[in-house]
Every structure is written in C-alpha cells, then in structure tokens.
Amino acid sequence: MKWDEVTLVILAAFGCVTLLLTQISEVLSRLPQIIRAWRQVRHELSGGTDPGSRDHSATVTDPGALAVDPGRRSHTSGEPEAGRGEDL
C-alpha cells in the first residue's frame, strides 16, 4: 500500500465520521419538535380525555402549523422548550 492510498483512506474515514456526526446533530436538534408532535397526536387520538395530559387550550388546530419548519422556534404543546426557561 502506497502513501497516496493511505492518505485517501484516512481522508475518506474522516469524511464519513464528519457526515455521521452531522446527521446525528440534525436528528438531535429536531427531537424536541418530534416529541411535541407525537404528544399532540396521542392527545388528539385519545379524544382529549387522557387523564394524565395537560389542558391544551392553546393547541393549534391548523394542520399546516404542525409541519416541521427549522426556522420556526415556537411550540404549541404547552410545555416550555428545553433551555429557554419559560414557565407556562
């Protein structure tokens, strides 16, 4: 194996690691939105009669508002967003 081949293998390995870390970061950054959407679906499917759920009077009924938009930072679950320190 020549040094050129070794260098290419090392560059390819670092590229794959970088891609993997980037993808993990994207998934983790969207996780709070996914969890809120899942709770919203569970609440709607239970007919709003789930005894363990909170009152979601400010719940959005427009299905377009539930679409994931990375630029949108507001939330509709009634729970404070992680790291913001808001009390609702």
Coordinates of N, CA and C in Angstrom, one line a residue:
M1 N 0.9 -1.2 0.0 CA 0.0 0.0 0.0 C 0.9 1.2 0.0
K2 N 0.6 2.1 -0.9 CA 1.4 3.4 -1.0 C 0.9 4.4 -0.1
W3 N 1.7 5.5 0.1 CA 1.3 6.6 1.0 C 0.1 7.3 0.4
D4 N -0.1 7.4 -0.9 CA -1.2 8.0 -1.5 C -2.5 7.3 -1.1
E5 N -2.5 6.0 -1.2 CA -3.6 5.2 -0.8 C -4.0 5.4 0.7
V6 N -3.0 5.4 1.5 CA -3.2 5.5 3.0 C -3.8 6.9 3.2
T7 N -3.3 7.9 2.6 CA -3.9 9.3 2.7 C -5.3 9.3 2.3
L8 N -5.7 8.7 1.2 CA -7.0 8.7 0.7 C -8.0 8.0 1.6
V9 N -7.5 6.9 2.2 CA -8.3 6.1 3.2 C -8.6 6.9 4.4
I10 N -7.5 7.6 4.9 CA -7.7 8.5 6.1 C -8.7 9.6 5.8
L11 N -8.5 10.3 4.6 CA -9.5 11.3 4.3 C -10.9 10.8 4.2
A12 N -11.1 9.6 3.6 CA -12.4 9.1 3.4 C -13.0 8.7 4.8
A13 N -12.2 8.2 5.7 CA -12.7 7.9 7.0 C -13.1 9.1 7.8
F14 N -12.3 10.2 7.7 CA -12.7 11.4 8.4 C -13.9 12.0 7.7
G15 N -14.1 11.9 6.5 CA -15.3 12.4 5.8 C -16.5 11.7 6.3
C16 N -16.4 10.3 6.4 CA -17.6 9.5 6.9 C -17.9 9.9 8.3
V17 N -16.9 10.1 9.2 CA -17.1 10.4 10.6 C -17.8 11.8 10.6
T18 N -17.4 12.7 9.8 CA -18.0 14.1 9.8 C -19.4 14.0 9.4
L19 N -19.7 13.2 8.4 CA -21.1 13.1 7.9 C -22.0 12.4 8.9
L20 N -21.5 11.4 9.6 CA -22.2 10.7 10.7 C -22.5 11.7 11.8
L21 N -21.5 12.5 12.2 CA -21.8 13.4 13.3 C -22.7 14.5 12.9
T22 N -22.7 15.0 11.7 CA -23.6 16.0 11.2 C -25.1 15.4 11.2
Q23 N -25.2 14.2 10.8 CA -26.6 13.6 10.7 C -27.1 13.4 12.2
I24 N -26.3 13.0 13.1 CA -26.7 12.8 14.5 C -27.1 14.1 15.1
S25 N -26.3 15.2 14.8 CA -26.7 16.5 15.3 C -28.0 17.0 14.8
E26 N -28.3 16.8 13.5 CA -29.6 17.2 12.9 C -30.7 16.5 13.6
V27 N -30.6 15.2 13.8 CA -31.7 14.4 14.4 C -31.9 14.9 15.8
L28 N -30.8 15.1 16.6 CA -31.0 15.5 18.0 C -31.6 16.9 18.0
S29 N -31.3 17.8 17.1 CA -31.8 19.2 17.1 C -33.3 19.2 16.8
R30 N -33.8 18.2 16.1 CA -35.2 18.1 15.8 C -36.0 17.2 16.8
L31 N -35.3 16.6 17.7 CA -36.0 15.7 18.6 C -37.1 16.3 19.4
P32 N -36.9 17.5 20.0 CA -38.0 18.2 20.8 C -39.2 18.4 19.9
Q33 N -39.1 18.8 18.7 CA -40.3 19.0 17.8 C -41.0 17.7 17.5
I34 N -40.2 16.6 17.3 CA -40.8 15.3 17.1 C -41.6 14.8 18.3
I35 N -41.0 15.0 19.5 CA -41.7 14.6 20.7 C -43.0 15.4 20.9
R36 N -42.9 16.7 20.7 CA -44.1 17.5 20.8 C -45.2 17.1 19.9
A37 N -44.8 16.8 18.6 CA -45.8 16.4 17.6 C -46.4 15.0 18.0
W38 N -45.6 14.1 18.5 CA -46.1 12.8 18.9 C -47.0 13.0 20.1
R39 N -46.8 13.8 21.0 CA -47.7 14.1 22.2 C -49.0 14.7 21.7
Q40 N -48.9 15.5 20.7 CA -50.1 16.2 20.1 C -50.9 15.1 19.4
V41 N -50.3 14.2 18.7 CA -51.0 13.1 18.0 C -51.7 12.2 19.0
R42 N -51.0 11.8 20.1 CA -51.6 11.0 21.1 C -52.7 11.7 21.8
H43 N -52.6 13.0 22.0 CA -53.7 13.7 22.7 C -54.9 13.7 21.8
E44 N -54.7 14.0 20.5 CA -55.8 14.1 19.6 C -56.5 12.7 19.4
L45 N -55.7 11.6 19.3 CA -56.2 10.3 19.2 C -57.0 9.8 20.4
S46 N -56.6 10.3 21.6 CA -57.3 9.9 22.8 C -58.6 10.7 23.0
G47 N -58.9 11.6 22.1 CA -60.1 12.5 22.1 C -60.0 13.6 23.2
G48 N -58.8 13.8 23.6 CA -58.6 14.9 24.6 C -59.1 14.5 26.0
T49 N -59.3 13.2 26.2 CA -59.8 12.7 27.5 C -58.7 12.0 28.3
D50 N -57.5 12.1 27.9 CA -56.4 11.4 28.6 C -56.3 12.0 30.0
P51 N -56.5 11.3 31.1 CA -56.4 11.8 32.4 C -55.0 12.4 32.8
G52 N -54.0 11.8 32.2 CA -52.6 12.3 32.5 C -52.2 13.5 31.7
S53 N -53.0 13.9 30.7 CA -52.5 15.0 29.9 C -52.9 16.3 30.5
R54 N -52.2 17.4 30.1 CA -52.5 18.7 30.5 C -53.6 19.3 29.6
D55 N -54.2 20.4 30.0 CA -55.1 21.1 29.2 C -54.4 21.8 28.1
H56 N -54.7 21.5 26.9 CA -54.1 22.1 25.7 C -55.0 23.1 25.1
S57 N -55.4 24.1 25.8 CA -56.4 25.0 25.2 C -55.7 25.9 24.1
A58 N -54.4 26.0 24.1 CA -53.7 26.8 23.1 C -53.2 25.9 22.0
T59 N -53.8 24.7 21.8 CA -53.3 23.8 20.8 C -53.7 24.3 19.4
V60 N -52.8 24.2 18.5 CA -53.0 24.6 17.1 C -53.9 23.6 16.4
T61 N -54.9 24.0 15.7 CA -55.8 23.1 15.0 C -55.5 23.1 13.5
D62 N -54.7 24.1 13.1 CA -54.3 24.2 11.7 C -53.3 23.1 11.4
P63 N -53.6 22.1 10.5 CA -52.6 21.1 10.2 C -51.3 21.6 9.6
G64 N -51.3 22.7 8.9 CA -50.1 23.3 8.3 C -49.2 23.8 9.4
A65 N -49.7 24.1 10.5 CA -48.8 24.6 11.6 C -48.0 23.5 12.3
L66 N -48.4 22.3 12.0 CA -47.7 21.1 12.6 C -46.5 20.7 11.7
A67 N -46.4 21.2 10.6 CA -45.3 20.9 9.7 C -44.0 21.3 10.3
V68 N -42.9 20.6 10.1 CA -41.7 20.9 10.7 C -41.0 22.0 9.9
D69 N -40.7 23.1 10.5 CA -40.0 24.2 9.8 C -38.9 24.6 10.7
P70 N -37.6 24.3 10.2 CA -36.4 24.5 11.0 C -36.3 26.0 11.5
G71 N -36.8 26.9 10.7 CA -36.7 28.3 11.1 C -37.7 28.7 12.2
R72 N -38.7 27.9 12.4 CA -39.8 28.3 13.3 C -39.4 27.7 14.7
R73 N -39.3 28.5 15.7 CA -38.9 28.1 17.0 C -40.1 28.1 18.0
S74 N -41.3 28.4 17.6 CA -42.4 28.4 18.6 C -42.9 27.0 18.8
H75 N -43.6 26.8 19.9 CA -44.1 25.4 20.1 C -45.5 25.6 20.6
T76 N -46.3 24.5 20.4 CA -47.7 24.5 20.7 C -48.1 23.5 21.8
S77 N -47.2 22.8 22.4 CA -47.6 21.7 23.3 C -47.9 22.2 24.7
G78 N -47.7 23.4 25.0 CA -48.0 23.9 26.3 C -46.8 23.7 27.3
E79 N -45.8 23.0 26.8 CA -44.6 22.7 27.7 C -43.5 23.7 27.3
P80 N -42.7 24.1 28.2 CA -41.6 25.0 27.9 C -40.6 24.3 27.0
E81 N -40.0 25.0 26.1 CA -39.0 24.5 25.3 C -37.7 24.3 26.1
A82 N -37.0 23.3 25.8 CA -35.7 23.0 26.6 C -34.7 24.1 26.4
G83 N -34.2 24.6 27.5 CA -33.2 25.6 27.5 C -33.7 27.0 27.5
R84 N -35.0 27.2 27.4 CA -35.5 28.6 27.3 C -35.9 29.1 28.6
G85 N -36.2 28.3 29.6 CA -36.6 28.7 30.9 C -37.9 29.4 31.0
E86 N -38.8 29.1 30.1 CA -40.2 29.7 30.1 C -41.1 28.9 31.0
D87 N -41.9 29.6 31.7 CA -42.9 28.9 32.6 C -44.2 29.2 32.0
L88 N -45.0 28.1 31.7 CA -46.3 28.3 31.1 C -47.3 27.8 32.1

